[in-house]
XYZ file of C-alpha atoms in Angstrom:
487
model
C 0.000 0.000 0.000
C 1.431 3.600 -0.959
C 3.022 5.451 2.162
C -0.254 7.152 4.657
C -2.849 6.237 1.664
C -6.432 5.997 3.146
C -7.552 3.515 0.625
C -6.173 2.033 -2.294
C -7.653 -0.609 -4.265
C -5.302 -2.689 -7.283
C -6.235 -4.565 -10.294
C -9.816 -5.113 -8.926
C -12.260 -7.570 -11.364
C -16.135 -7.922 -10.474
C -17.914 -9.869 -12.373
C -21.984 -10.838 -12.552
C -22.826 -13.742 -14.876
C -21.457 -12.762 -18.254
C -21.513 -8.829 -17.123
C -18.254 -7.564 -16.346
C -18.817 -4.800 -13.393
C -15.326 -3.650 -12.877
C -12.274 -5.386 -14.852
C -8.456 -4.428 -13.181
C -9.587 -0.757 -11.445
C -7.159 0.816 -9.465
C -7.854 3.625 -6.920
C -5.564 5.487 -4.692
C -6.846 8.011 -2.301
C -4.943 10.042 0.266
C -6.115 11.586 3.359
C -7.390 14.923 3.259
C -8.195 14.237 -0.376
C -11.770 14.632 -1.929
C -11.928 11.999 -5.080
C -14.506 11.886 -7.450
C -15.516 9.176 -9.668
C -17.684 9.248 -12.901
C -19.311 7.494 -15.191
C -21.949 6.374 -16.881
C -24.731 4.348 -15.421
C -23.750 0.262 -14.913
C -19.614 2.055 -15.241
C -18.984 0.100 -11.632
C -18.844 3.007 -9.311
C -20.783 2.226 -6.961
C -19.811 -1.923 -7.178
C -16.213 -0.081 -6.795
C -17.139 1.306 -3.559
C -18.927 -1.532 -2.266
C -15.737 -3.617 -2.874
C -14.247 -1.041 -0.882
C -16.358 -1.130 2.137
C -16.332 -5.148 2.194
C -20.130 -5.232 1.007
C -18.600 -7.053 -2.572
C -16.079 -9.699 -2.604
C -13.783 -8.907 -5.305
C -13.342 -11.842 -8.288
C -10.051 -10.494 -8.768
C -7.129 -7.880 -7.062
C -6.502 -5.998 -3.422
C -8.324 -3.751 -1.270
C -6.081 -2.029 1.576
C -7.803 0.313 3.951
C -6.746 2.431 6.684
C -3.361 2.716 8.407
C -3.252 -0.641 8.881
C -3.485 -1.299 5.678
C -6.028 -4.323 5.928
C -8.602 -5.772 3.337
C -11.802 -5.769 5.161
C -13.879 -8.543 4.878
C -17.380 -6.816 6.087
C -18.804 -3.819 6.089
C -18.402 -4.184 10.137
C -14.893 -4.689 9.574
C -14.583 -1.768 6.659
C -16.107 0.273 10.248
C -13.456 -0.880 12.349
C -10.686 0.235 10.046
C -12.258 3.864 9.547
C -14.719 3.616 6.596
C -17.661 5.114 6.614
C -20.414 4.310 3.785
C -22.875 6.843 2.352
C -25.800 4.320 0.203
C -27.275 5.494 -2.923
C -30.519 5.409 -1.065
C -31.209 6.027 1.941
C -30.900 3.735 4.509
C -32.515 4.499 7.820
C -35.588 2.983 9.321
C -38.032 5.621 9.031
C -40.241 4.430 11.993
C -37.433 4.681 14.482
C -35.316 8.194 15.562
C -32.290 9.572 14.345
C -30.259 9.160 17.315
C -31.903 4.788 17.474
C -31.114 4.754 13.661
C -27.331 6.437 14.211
C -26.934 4.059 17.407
C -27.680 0.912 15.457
C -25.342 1.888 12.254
C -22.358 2.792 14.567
C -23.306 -0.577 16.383
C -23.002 1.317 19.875
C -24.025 -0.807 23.001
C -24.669 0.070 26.104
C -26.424 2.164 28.983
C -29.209 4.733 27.555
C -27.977 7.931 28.369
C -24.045 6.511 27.432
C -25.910 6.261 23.967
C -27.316 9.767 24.087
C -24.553 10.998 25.063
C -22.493 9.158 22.333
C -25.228 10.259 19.611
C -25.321 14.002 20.361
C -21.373 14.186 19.974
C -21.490 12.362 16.503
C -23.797 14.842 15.756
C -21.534 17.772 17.117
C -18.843 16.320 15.462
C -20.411 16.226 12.289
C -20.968 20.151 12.455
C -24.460 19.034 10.717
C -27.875 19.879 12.580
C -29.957 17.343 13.228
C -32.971 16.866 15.713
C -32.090 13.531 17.270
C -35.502 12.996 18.364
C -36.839 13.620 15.434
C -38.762 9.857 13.631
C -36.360 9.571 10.346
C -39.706 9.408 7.736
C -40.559 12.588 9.351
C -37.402 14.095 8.166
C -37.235 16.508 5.057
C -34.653 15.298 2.254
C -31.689 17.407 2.677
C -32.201 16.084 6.903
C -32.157 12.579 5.922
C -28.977 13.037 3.664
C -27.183 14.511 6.985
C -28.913 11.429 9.072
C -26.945 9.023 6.440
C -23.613 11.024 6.586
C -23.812 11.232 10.082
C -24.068 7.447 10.638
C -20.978 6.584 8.278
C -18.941 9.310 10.136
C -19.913 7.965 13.717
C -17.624 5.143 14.324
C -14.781 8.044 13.723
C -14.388 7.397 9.882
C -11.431 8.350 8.200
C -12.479 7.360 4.822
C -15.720 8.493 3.661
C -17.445 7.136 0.514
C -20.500 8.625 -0.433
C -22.351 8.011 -3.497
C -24.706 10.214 -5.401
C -25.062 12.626 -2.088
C -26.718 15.451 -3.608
C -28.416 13.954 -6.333
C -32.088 14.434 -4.191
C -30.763 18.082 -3.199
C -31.691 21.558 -4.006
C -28.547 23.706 -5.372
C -28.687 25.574 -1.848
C -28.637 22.471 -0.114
C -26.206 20.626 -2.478
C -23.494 23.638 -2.083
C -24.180 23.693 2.019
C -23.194 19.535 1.892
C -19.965 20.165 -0.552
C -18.770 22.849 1.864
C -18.955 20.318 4.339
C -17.328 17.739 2.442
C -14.338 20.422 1.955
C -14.415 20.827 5.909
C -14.186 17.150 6.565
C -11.572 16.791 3.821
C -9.477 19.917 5.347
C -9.895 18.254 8.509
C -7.750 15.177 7.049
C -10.568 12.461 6.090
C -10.331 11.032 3.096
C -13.587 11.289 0.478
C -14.485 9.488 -2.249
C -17.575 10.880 -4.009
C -19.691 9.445 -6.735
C -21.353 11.724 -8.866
C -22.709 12.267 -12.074
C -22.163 15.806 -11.943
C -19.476 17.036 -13.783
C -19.471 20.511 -12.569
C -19.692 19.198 -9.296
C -16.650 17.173 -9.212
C -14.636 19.664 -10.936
C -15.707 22.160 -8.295
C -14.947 20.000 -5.018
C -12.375 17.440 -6.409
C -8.678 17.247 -5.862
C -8.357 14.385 -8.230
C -11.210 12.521 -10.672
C -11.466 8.912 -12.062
C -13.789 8.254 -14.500
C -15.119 4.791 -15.416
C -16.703 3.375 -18.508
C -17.575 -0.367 -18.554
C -16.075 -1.200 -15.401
C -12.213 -0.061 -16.042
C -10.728 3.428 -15.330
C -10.225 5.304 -18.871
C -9.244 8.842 -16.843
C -7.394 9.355 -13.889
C -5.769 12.901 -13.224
C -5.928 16.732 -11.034
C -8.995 18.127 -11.461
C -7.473 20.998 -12.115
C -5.897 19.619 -15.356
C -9.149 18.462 -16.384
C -12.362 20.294 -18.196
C -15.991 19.481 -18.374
C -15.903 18.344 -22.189
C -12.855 16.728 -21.434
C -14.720 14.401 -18.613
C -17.902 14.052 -20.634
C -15.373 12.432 -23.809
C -13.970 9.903 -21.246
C -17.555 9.089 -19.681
C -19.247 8.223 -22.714
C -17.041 8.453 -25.880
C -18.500 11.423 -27.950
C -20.205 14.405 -27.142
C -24.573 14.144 -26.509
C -26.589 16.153 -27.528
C -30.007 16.415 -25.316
C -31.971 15.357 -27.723
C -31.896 14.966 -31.997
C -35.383 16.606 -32.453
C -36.436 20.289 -32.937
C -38.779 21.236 -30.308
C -41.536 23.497 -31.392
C -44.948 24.482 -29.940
C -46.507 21.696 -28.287
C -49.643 20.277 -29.845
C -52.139 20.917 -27.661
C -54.854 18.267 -27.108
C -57.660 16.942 -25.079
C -57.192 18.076 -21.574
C -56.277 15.274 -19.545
C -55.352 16.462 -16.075
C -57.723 19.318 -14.337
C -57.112 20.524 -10.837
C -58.666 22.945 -9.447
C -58.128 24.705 -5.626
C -56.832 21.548 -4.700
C -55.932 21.137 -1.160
C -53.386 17.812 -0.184
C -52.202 16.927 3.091
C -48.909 16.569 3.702
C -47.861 12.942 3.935
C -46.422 13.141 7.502
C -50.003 14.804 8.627
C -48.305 17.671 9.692
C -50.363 20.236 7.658
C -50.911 21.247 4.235
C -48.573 20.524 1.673
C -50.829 21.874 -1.150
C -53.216 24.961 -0.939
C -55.777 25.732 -3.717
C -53.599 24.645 -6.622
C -55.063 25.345 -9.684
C -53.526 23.572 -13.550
C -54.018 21.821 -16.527
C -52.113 19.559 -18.308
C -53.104 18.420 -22.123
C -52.447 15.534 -23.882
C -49.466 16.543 -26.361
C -47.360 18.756 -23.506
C -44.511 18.570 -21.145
C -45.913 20.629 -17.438
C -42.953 21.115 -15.543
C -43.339 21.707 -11.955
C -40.276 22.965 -10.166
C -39.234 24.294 -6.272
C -37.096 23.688 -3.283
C -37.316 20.147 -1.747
C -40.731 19.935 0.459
C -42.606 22.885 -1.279
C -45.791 20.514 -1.987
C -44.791 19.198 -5.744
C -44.312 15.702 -4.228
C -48.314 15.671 -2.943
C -49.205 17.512 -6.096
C -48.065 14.961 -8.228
C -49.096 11.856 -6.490
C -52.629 13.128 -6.126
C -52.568 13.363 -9.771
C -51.152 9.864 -10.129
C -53.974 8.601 -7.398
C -51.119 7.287 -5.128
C -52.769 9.835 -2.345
C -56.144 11.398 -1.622
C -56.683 15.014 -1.847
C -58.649 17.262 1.130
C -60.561 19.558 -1.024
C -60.976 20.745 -4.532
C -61.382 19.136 -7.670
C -59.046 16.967 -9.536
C -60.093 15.048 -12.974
C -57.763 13.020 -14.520
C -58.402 10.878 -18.073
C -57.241 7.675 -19.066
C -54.511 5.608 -17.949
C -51.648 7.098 -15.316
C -48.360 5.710 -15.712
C -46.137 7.114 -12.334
C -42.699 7.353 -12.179
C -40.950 7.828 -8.153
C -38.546 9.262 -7.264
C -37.507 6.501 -5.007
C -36.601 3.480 -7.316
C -35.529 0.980 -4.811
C -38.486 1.155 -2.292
C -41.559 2.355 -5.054
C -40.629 1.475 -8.306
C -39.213 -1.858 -8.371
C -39.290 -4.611 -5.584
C -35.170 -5.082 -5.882
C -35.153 -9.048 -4.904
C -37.472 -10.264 -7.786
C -36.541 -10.805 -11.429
C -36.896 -7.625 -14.033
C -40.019 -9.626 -15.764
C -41.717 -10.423 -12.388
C -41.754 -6.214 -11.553
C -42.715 -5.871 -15.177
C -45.419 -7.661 -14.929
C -46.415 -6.302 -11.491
C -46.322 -2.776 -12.457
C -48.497 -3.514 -15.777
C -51.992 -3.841 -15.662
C -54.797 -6.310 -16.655
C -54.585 -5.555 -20.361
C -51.148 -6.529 -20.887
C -50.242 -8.753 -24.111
C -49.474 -11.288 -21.542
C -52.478 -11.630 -19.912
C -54.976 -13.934 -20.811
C -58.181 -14.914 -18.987
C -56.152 -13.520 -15.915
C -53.213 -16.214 -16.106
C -49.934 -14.660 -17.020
C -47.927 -16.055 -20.347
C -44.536 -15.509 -18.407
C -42.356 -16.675 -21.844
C -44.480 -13.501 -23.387
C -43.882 -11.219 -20.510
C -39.617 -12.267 -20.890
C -39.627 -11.862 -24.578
C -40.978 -8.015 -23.808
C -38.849 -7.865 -21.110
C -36.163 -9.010 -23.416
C -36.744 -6.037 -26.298
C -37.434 -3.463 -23.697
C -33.796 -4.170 -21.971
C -32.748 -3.747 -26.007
C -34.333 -0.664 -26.445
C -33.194 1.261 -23.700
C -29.835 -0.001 -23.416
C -29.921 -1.674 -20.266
C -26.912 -3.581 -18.961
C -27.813 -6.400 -17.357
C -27.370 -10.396 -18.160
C -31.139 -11.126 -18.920
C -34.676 -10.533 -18.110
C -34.533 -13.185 -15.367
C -31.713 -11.219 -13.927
C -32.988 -9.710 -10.307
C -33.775 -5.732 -9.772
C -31.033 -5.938 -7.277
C -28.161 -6.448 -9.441
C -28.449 -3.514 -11.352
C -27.012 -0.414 -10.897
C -29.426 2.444 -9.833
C -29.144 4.518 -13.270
C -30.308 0.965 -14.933
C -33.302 0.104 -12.447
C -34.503 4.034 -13.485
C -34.207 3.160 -17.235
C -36.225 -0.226 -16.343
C -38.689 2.022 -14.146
C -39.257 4.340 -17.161
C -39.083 1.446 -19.592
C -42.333 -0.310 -18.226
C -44.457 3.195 -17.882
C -43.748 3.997 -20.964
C -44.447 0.612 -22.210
C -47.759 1.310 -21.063
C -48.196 3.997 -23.360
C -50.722 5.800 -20.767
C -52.458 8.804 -21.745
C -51.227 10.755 -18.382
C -47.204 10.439 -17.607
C -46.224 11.784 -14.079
C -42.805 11.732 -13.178
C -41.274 12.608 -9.801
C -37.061 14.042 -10.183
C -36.612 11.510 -13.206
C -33.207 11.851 -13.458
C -31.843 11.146 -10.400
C -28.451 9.527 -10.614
C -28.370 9.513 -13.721
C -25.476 10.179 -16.066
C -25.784 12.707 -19.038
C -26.185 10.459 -21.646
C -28.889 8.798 -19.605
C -30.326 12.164 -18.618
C -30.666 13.078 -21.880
C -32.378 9.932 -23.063
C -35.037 10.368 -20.099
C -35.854 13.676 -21.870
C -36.164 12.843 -24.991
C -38.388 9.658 -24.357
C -40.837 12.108 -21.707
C -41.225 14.400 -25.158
C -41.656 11.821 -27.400
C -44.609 10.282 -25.311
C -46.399 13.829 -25.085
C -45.574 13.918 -28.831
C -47.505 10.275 -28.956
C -50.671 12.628 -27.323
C -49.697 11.846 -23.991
C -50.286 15.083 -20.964
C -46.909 14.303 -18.801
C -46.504 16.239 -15.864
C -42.704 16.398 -14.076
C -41.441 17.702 -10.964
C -37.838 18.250 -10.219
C -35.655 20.400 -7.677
C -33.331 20.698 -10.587
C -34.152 23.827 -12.873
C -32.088 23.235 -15.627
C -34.015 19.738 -15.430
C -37.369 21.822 -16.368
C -36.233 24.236 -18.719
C -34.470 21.330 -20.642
C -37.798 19.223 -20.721
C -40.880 21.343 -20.622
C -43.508 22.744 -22.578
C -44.063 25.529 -19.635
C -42.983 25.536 -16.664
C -45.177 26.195 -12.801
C -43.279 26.763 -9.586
C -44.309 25.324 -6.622
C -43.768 27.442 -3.443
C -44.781 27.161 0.151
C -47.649 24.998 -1.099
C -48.523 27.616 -3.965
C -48.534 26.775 -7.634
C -47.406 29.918 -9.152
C -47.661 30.587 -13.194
C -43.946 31.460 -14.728
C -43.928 34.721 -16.702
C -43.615 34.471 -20.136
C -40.231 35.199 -21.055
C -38.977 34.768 -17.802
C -35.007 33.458 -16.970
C -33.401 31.375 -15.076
C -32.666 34.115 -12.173
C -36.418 35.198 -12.050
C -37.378 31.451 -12.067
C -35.242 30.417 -8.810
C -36.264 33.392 -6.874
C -40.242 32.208 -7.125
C -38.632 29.329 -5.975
C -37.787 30.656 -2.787
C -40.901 32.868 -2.882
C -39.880 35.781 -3.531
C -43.091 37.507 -5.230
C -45.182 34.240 -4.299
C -48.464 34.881 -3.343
């Protein structure tokens, strides 16, 4: 292992089936360093850092970590030598508190108020507020990103390896957690940071590694490197969002009509939505955009039926395909195969359905193309959810909604980890349905997101929908966002 390196990792091979994950990586990282590694979706990052953490058994190659320069076998052990994991997804039980969930990931034992006391100074030590009796599901998303930072940094980590961390954050909050990341990282721990932002890991990086199809094709200073230059090595040629000229939106049948709608928020702790008034047609993109926890989350899933609605009136015609944000928990169940959740999230009229018995060779063969079509990686369609990386369960998400070809599309932050190419492929596939006649309706905390994909664009503030000015920019977008000149 190279002299005081915090983790380094040598000629590591992962394979699944006839899928090569990761195929000879190495990785260095120094204390007080702040690595980021990109990628496309299914590159191997995050197999990478599970390898790292002891969660993957390597086929192939070392993994030393820490000063004592060990290859942990477990993520317990990966604790003991001064890792600290940040998941994808978040990990906490949501019926229990922060400080029970932080006590159970550090694997603390003992006395009650030892405990509290132990909790409240991984807190302070994590310079990142948190209400420790607060019940995790109650927690907005930015507090349940701290909630998962603080549990990998409260066995005293060293090495911190977070993955996708701001990809469910506002820009405000995003910038407050990579100014913490630079604190920790000044402080002497070692980060490793997934992300598919490239802006982002130019910004916060000391040195990048980029990854396409499981081997490292870039390794060098960030500050040698450019944006372009990152993007070439990611995905081989420059993307353009999407090939087709937009142009006014072919306005059709209404489809979705609310009107003063009132929705509860989903904790019960108020309203999340107050006399929200819009239309959606079939042929247009409706973007809804604002901070995390403004009400677009309630908003949306009253449209898709997934919750009721207080008061007001909401019509909605034809079939609703839906689109979470949270893949892993909503949109797929992880442990079955990909044509078991296809067929779960389809309904009765499905080509494979016949006098309600399921023709499961039909349902693979669709399977099958639809894995074709979008470019999935993955061995096969009896391949489970699980093994897939999370950029690839969101194509196979998208994949069976679409599939559906339902008159109303509503899609919650639909590009969530995913990688620009990706990204841009999400787009062009929500246009192309409305372009099919369908009324899609998105909601993202990402403004570039909206303006990228949208016919017209709504804000949603303090539970307010608010109409965007024609003509209006970026600048005058993002402060409705934080209400200024909101009703």
């Amino acid at each position: 292992m190279s002299a005081g390196a915090a983790l380094q990792l040598r000629g590591i091979v992962k394979r699944y089936g006839r899928v090569a994950a990761l195929s000879g990586v190495d990785l260095t990282v120094a204390p007080g360093e702040i690595h980021a590694i990109l990628g496309e979706n299914g590159a191997g990052k995050t197999t990478l850092m599970h390898v790292a953490y002891g969660l993957v058994r390597p086929d192939a190659g070392s993994v030393s970590l820490g000063a004592e320069a060990r290859s942990p076998r477990s993520p317990r052990d990966a604790r003991r030598l001064g890792a600290g994991l940040v998941h994808q997804h978040f990990t906490s039980i949501p019926s229990l508190t922060v400080a029970d969930n932080i006590v159970l990931a550090a694997g603390w034992r003992g006395a009650a108020s030892t405990l509290r006391r132990s909790v409240t100074q991984a807190v302070a030590r994590s310079r990142l507020p948190l209400d420790v009796d607060a019940m995790a599901g109650a927690l907005p998303v930015a507090s349940r990103q701290r909630l998962e930072i603080v549990k990998a940094l409260a066995g005293d980590a060293r090495l911190l390896l977070l993955d996708e961390p701001t990809a469910v954050l506002g820009p405000a909050e995003a910038e407050e957690l990579l100014a913490q990341l630079r604190a920790y990282a000044a402080g002497g721990t070692a980060i490793v940071l997934i992300t598919h932002k490239l802006d982002e890991a130019l910004a916060i990086a000391h040195r990048v590694t980029v990854l396409r199809r499981g081997a490292v094709v870039l390794e060098g200073a960030a500050t040698d490197l450019t944006g372009s230059m990152l993007a070439t090595a990611m995905i081989g040629a420059g993307v353009a969002p999407d090939s087709t000229v937009r142009s006014a939106p072919n306005r059709g049948v209404v489809r979705v009509m609310v009107t003063a709608l009132d929705v509860e928020r989903e904790d019960r702790r108020g309203p999340a939505v107050r006399g929200a008034t819009l239309s959606v047609a079939g042929g247009e993109v409706v973007g809804v955009v604002g901070v995390e926890g403004s009400g677009q989350r309630e908003l949306l899933r009253a449209v898709a039926g997934r919750i009721a609605y207080r008061a007001g009136t909401l019509v909605v015609t034809g079939t609703v395909g839906f689109i979470p944000e949270d893949r892993t928990t909503e949109g797929l169940i992880p442990a079955m195969s990909l044509t078991q959740n296809l067929v779960l999230g389809s309904g009765a009229d499905a080509d494979w359905m016949a006098a309600g018995r399921i023709a499961w060779p039909a349902a693979r063969r669709r399977m099958a193309e639809l894995l074709e079509q979008y470019g999935i990686r993955v061995e096969g369609p009896d391949a489970a959810a699980a093994t897939l990386s999370g950029g690839n369960q969101q194509k196979v998400v998208i994949a069976r909604e679409l599939d559906r070809r339902p008159a109303v599309l509503v899609a919650e932050n639909p590009t969530r980890g995913l990688d620009i190419r990706a990204a841009a492929e999400v787009h062009h596939r929500l246009r192309a349905a409305a372009r099919d006649g369908a009324a899609v309706l998105v909601a993202s905390t990402d403004l570039d997101e909206v303006l990228a994909v949208a016919d017209r664009a709504v804000v949603m503030a303090g539970g307010r929908l608010i109409d965007v000015p024609a003509g209006a920019g970026r600048a005058a977008i993002g402060a409705l966002m934080l209400g200024a000149g909101a009703p």
